[in-house]
mmCIF file of C-alpha atoms in Angstrom:
data_model
loop_
_atom_site.group_PDB
_atom_site.id
_atom_site.type_symbol
_atom_site.label_atom_id
_atom_site.label_comp_id
_atom_site.label_asym_id
_atom_site.label_seq_id
_atom_site.Cartn_x
_atom_site.Cartn_y
_atom_site.Cartn_z
ATOM 1 C CA UNK R 1 97.354 60.315 59.599
ATOM 2 C CA UNK R 2 99.004 57.674 61.749
ATOM 3 C CA UNK R 3 102.271 57.788 63.624
ATOM 4 C CA UNK R 4 104.283 54.575 63.230
ATOM 5 C CA UNK R 5 107.195 53.807 65.540
ATOM 6 C CA UNK R 6 110.048 51.444 64.724
ATOM 7 C CA UNK R 7 109.903 50.599 68.416
ATOM 8 C CA UNK R 8 112.597 47.969 69.016
ATOM 9 C CA UNK R 9 115.380 50.534 69.214
ATOM 10 C CA UNK R 10 113.316 53.622 70.078
ATOM 11 C CA UNK R 11 114.305 55.029 73.481
ATOM 12 C CA UNK R 12 111.634 55.014 76.201
ATOM 13 C CA UNK R 13 111.852 58.798 76.646
ATOM 14 C CA UNK R 14 110.984 59.268 72.962
ATOM 15 C CA UNK R 15 108.047 56.867 73.277
ATOM 16 C CA UNK R 16 106.803 58.912 76.248
ATOM 17 C CA UNK R 17 106.868 62.084 74.139
ATOM 18 C CA UNK R 18 104.942 60.255 71.411
ATOM 19 C CA UNK R 19 102.323 58.937 73.854
ATOM 20 C CA UNK R 20 101.618 62.472 75.056
ATOM 21 C CA UNK R 21 101.475 63.881 71.521
ATOM 22 C CA UNK R 22 99.088 61.155 70.337
ATOM 23 C CA UNK R 23 96.754 61.823 73.253
ATOM 24 C CA UNK R 24 96.954 65.614 72.992
ATOM 25 C CA UNK R 25 96.245 65.670 69.251
ATOM 26 C CA UNK R 26 94.084 62.525 68.923
ATOM 27 C CA UNK R 27 96.436 60.864 66.454
ATOM 28 C CA UNK R 28 96.636 57.067 66.245
ATOM 29 C CA UNK R 29 100.055 55.780 67.327
ATOM 30 C CA UNK R 30 101.257 52.293 66.377
ATOM 31 C CA UNK R 31 104.438 50.871 67.893
ATOM 32 C CA UNK R 32 105.898 47.971 65.926
ATOM 33 C CA UNK R 33 108.388 45.669 67.648
ATOM 34 C CA UNK R 34 109.483 42.055 67.816
ATOM 35 C CA UNK R 35 109.155 42.030 71.585
ATOM 36 C CA UNK R 36 106.255 42.795 73.943
ATOM 37 C CA UNK R 37 105.813 46.476 74.802
ATOM 38 C CA UNK R 38 104.089 48.227 77.680
ATOM 39 C CA UNK R 39 102.057 51.264 76.658
ATOM 40 C CA UNK R 40 99.655 53.545 78.473
ATOM 41 C CA UNK R 41 96.019 52.504 78.167
ATOM 42 C CA UNK R 42 94.495 54.467 75.293
ATOM 43 C CA UNK R 43 92.317 53.712 72.292
ATOM 44 C CA UNK R 44 94.792 55.784 70.250
ATOM 45 C CA UNK R 45 97.908 53.790 71.190
ATOM 46 C CA UNK R 46 98.455 50.230 70.081
ATOM 47 C CA UNK R 47 101.320 47.849 69.601
ATOM 48 C CA UNK R 48 101.985 45.395 66.816
ATOM 49 C CA UNK R 49 104.304 42.536 67.638
ATOM 50 C CA UNK R 50 106.102 41.063 64.652
ATOM 51 C CA UNK R 51 108.341 38.042 64.279
ATOM 52 C CA UNK R 52 112.056 37.993 64.957
ATOM 53 C CA UNK R 53 114.432 38.763 62.132
ATOM 54 C CA UNK R 54 116.271 41.473 60.331
ATOM 55 C CA UNK R 55 114.010 44.313 59.155
ATOM 56 C CA UNK R 56 110.738 42.512 59.998
ATOM 57 C CA UNK R 57 109.367 45.542 61.868
ATOM 58 C CA UNK R 58 110.579 47.856 59.086
ATOM 59 C CA UNK R 59 108.817 45.756 56.443
ATOM 60 C CA UNK R 60 105.614 45.728 58.497
ATOM 61 C CA UNK R 61 105.611 49.518 58.707
ATOM 62 C CA UNK R 62 106.536 50.047 55.050
ATOM 63 C CA UNK R 63 103.809 47.667 53.866
ATOM 64 C CA UNK R 64 101.080 49.497 55.812
ATOM 65 C CA UNK R 65 102.258 53.082 55.517
ATOM 66 C CA UNK R 66 99.903 55.530 53.828
ATOM 67 C CA UNK R 67 100.900 58.856 52.249
ATOM 68 C CA UNK R 68 100.904 61.499 54.958
ATOM 69 C CA UNK R 69 101.783 59.087 57.778
ATOM 70 C CA UNK R 70 104.699 59.839 60.072
ATOM 71 C CA UNK R 71 107.343 57.242 60.949
ATOM 72 C CA UNK R 72 109.765 57.498 63.856
ATOM 73 C CA UNK R 73 112.880 55.508 63.006
ATOM 74 C CA UNK R 74 116.655 55.587 63.079
ATOM 75 C CA UNK R 75 116.678 53.114 60.170
ATOM 76 C CA UNK R 76 117.745 55.079 57.097
ATOM 77 C CA UNK R 77 116.573 52.559 54.457
ATOM 78 C CA UNK R 78 113.129 52.543 56.103
ATOM 79 C CA UNK R 79 113.126 56.350 56.161
ATOM 80 C CA UNK R 80 113.968 56.371 52.438
ATOM 81 C CA UNK R 81 111.035 54.080 51.712
ATOM 82 C CA UNK R 82 108.726 56.238 53.847
ATOM 83 C CA UNK R 83 109.705 59.332 51.887
ATOM 84 C CA UNK R 84 109.283 57.518 48.567
ATOM 85 C CA UNK R 85 105.741 56.558 49.625
ATOM 86 C CA UNK R 86 104.784 60.132 50.561
ATOM 87 C CA UNK R 87 105.235 59.891 54.316
ATOM 88 C CA UNK R 88 107.419 61.791 56.744
ATOM 89 C CA UNK R 89 110.208 60.358 58.875
ATOM 90 C CA UNK R 90 112.000 61.669 61.948
ATOM 91 C CA UNK R 91 114.716 59.917 63.887
ATOM 92 C CA UNK R 92 114.744 59.794 67.710
ATOM 93 C CA UNK R 93 117.291 62.624 67.765
ATOM 94 C CA UNK R 94 114.875 64.984 66.030
ATOM 95 C CA UNK R 95 116.444 64.886 62.571
ATOM 96 C CA UNK R 96 113.839 64.952 59.835
ATOM 97 C CA UNK R 97 114.555 62.878 56.775
ATOM 98 C CA UNK R 98 113.610 64.682 53.566
ATOM 99 C CA UNK R 99 113.851 64.068 49.829
ATOM 100 C CA UNK R 100 116.765 66.543 49.903
ATOM 101 C CA UNK R 101 118.868 64.729 52.519
ATOM 102 C CA UNK R 102 117.925 61.055 52.302
ATOM 103 C CA UNK R 103 120.292 60.107 49.457
ATOM 104 C CA UNK R 104 123.261 61.527 51.346
ATOM 105 C CA UNK R 105 122.174 59.734 54.534
ATOM 106 C CA UNK R 106 121.876 56.455 52.628
ATOM 107 C CA UNK R 107 125.328 56.923 51.091
ATOM 108 C CA UNK R 108 126.928 57.590 54.489
ATOM 109 C CA UNK R 109 125.080 54.646 56.031
ATOM 110 C CA UNK R 110 126.236 52.321 53.239
ATOM 111 C CA UNK R 111 129.813 53.555 53.533
ATOM 112 C CA UNK R 112 129.820 52.966 57.295
ATOM 113 C CA UNK R 113 128.363 49.494 56.756
ATOM 114 C CA UNK R 114 131.182 48.704 54.303
ATOM 115 C CA UNK R 115 133.747 49.866 56.868
ATOM 116 C CA UNK R 116 132.193 47.675 59.557
ATOM 117 C CA UNK R 117 132.134 44.762 57.083
ATOM 118 C CA UNK R 118 135.862 45.283 56.557
ATOM 119 C CA UNK R 119 136.462 45.072 60.299
ATOM 120 C CA UNK R 120 136.809 48.785 61.064
ATOM 121 C CA UNK R 121 135.341 49.717 64.437
ATOM 122 C CA UNK R 122 133.093 52.693 63.714
ATOM 123 C CA UNK R 123 131.404 53.048 67.099
ATOM 124 C CA UNK R 124 127.783 53.918 67.615
ATOM 125 C CA UNK R 125 125.908 57.109 68.231
ATOM 126 C CA UNK R 126 126.402 58.911 71.528
ATOM 127 C CA UNK R 127 123.775 58.393 74.240
ATOM 128 C CA UNK R 128 120.526 60.293 73.846
ATOM 129 C CA UNK R 129 120.795 63.392 76.000
ATOM 130 C CA UNK R 130 118.483 66.200 77.016
ATOM 131 C CA UNK R 131 119.360 68.247 73.918
ATOM 132 C CA UNK R 132 118.426 65.362 71.612
ATOM 133 C CA UNK R 133 115.157 64.730 73.467
ATOM 134 C CA UNK R 134 114.284 68.408 73.144
ATOM 135 C CA UNK R 135 115.248 68.400 69.452
ATOM 136 C CA UNK R 136 112.937 65.426 68.887
ATOM 137 C CA UNK R 137 110.035 67.049 70.746
ATOM 138 C CA UNK R 138 110.510 70.277 68.775
ATOM 139 C CA UNK R 139 110.715 68.500 65.406
ATOM 140 C CA UNK R 140 107.621 66.450 66.232
ATOM 141 C CA UNK R 141 105.677 69.539 67.334
ATOM 142 C CA UNK R 142 106.663 71.468 64.192
ATOM 143 C CA UNK R 143 105.642 68.633 61.890
ATOM 144 C CA UNK R 144 102.349 67.965 63.661
ATOM 145 C CA UNK R 145 101.487 71.688 63.771
ATOM 146 C CA UNK R 146 102.218 71.905 60.041
ATOM 147 C CA UNK R 147 99.941 68.922 59.421
ATOM 148 C CA UNK R 148 97.140 70.402 61.519
ATOM 149 C CA UNK R 149 97.413 73.706 59.632
ATOM 150 C CA UNK R 150 97.184 71.837 56.316
ATOM 151 C CA UNK R 151 94.132 69.920 57.519
ATOM 152 C CA UNK R 152 92.459 73.120 58.725
ATOM 153 C CA UNK R 153 93.171 74.871 55.419
ATOM 154 C CA UNK R 154 91.618 71.924 53.596
ATOM 155 C CA UNK R 155 88.554 72.071 55.831
ATOM 156 C CA UNK R 156 89.234 68.707 57.481
ATOM 157 C CA UNK R 157 88.216 68.453 61.130
ATOM 158 C CA UNK R 158 90.685 66.864 63.581
#
């Protein structure tokens, strides 16, 4: 299992949570961005810089994703592709994308994009607060604990 991060728009506090989780659980963490990133020194944490352009980082992640990988992204089309490929996706606010909710999320996203295209000011999400950081940490811990339990039940060593 690898953790992939759509890192261009991922808040620093969420990256910090991911750095600690990767170290604690010995899980490779790859941050993909079109700009240079500073990360703590660790053989488990690496960055992948991609070219500029719309969805370049998303495409990089989707092309390399393996079933069972986890992707951290607020990009709903990327999350849909992750789910279709057998991965898991969580957004930086701790919301887990699932086969049950992804179609609705895509529909809402597309509707909002149409409104913006028509000139309607839709605003953005509120700032990431303490509650959202805690929700992310909890969702990440639950998912990783579930994965570790599955690996243990299958007899796979960490």
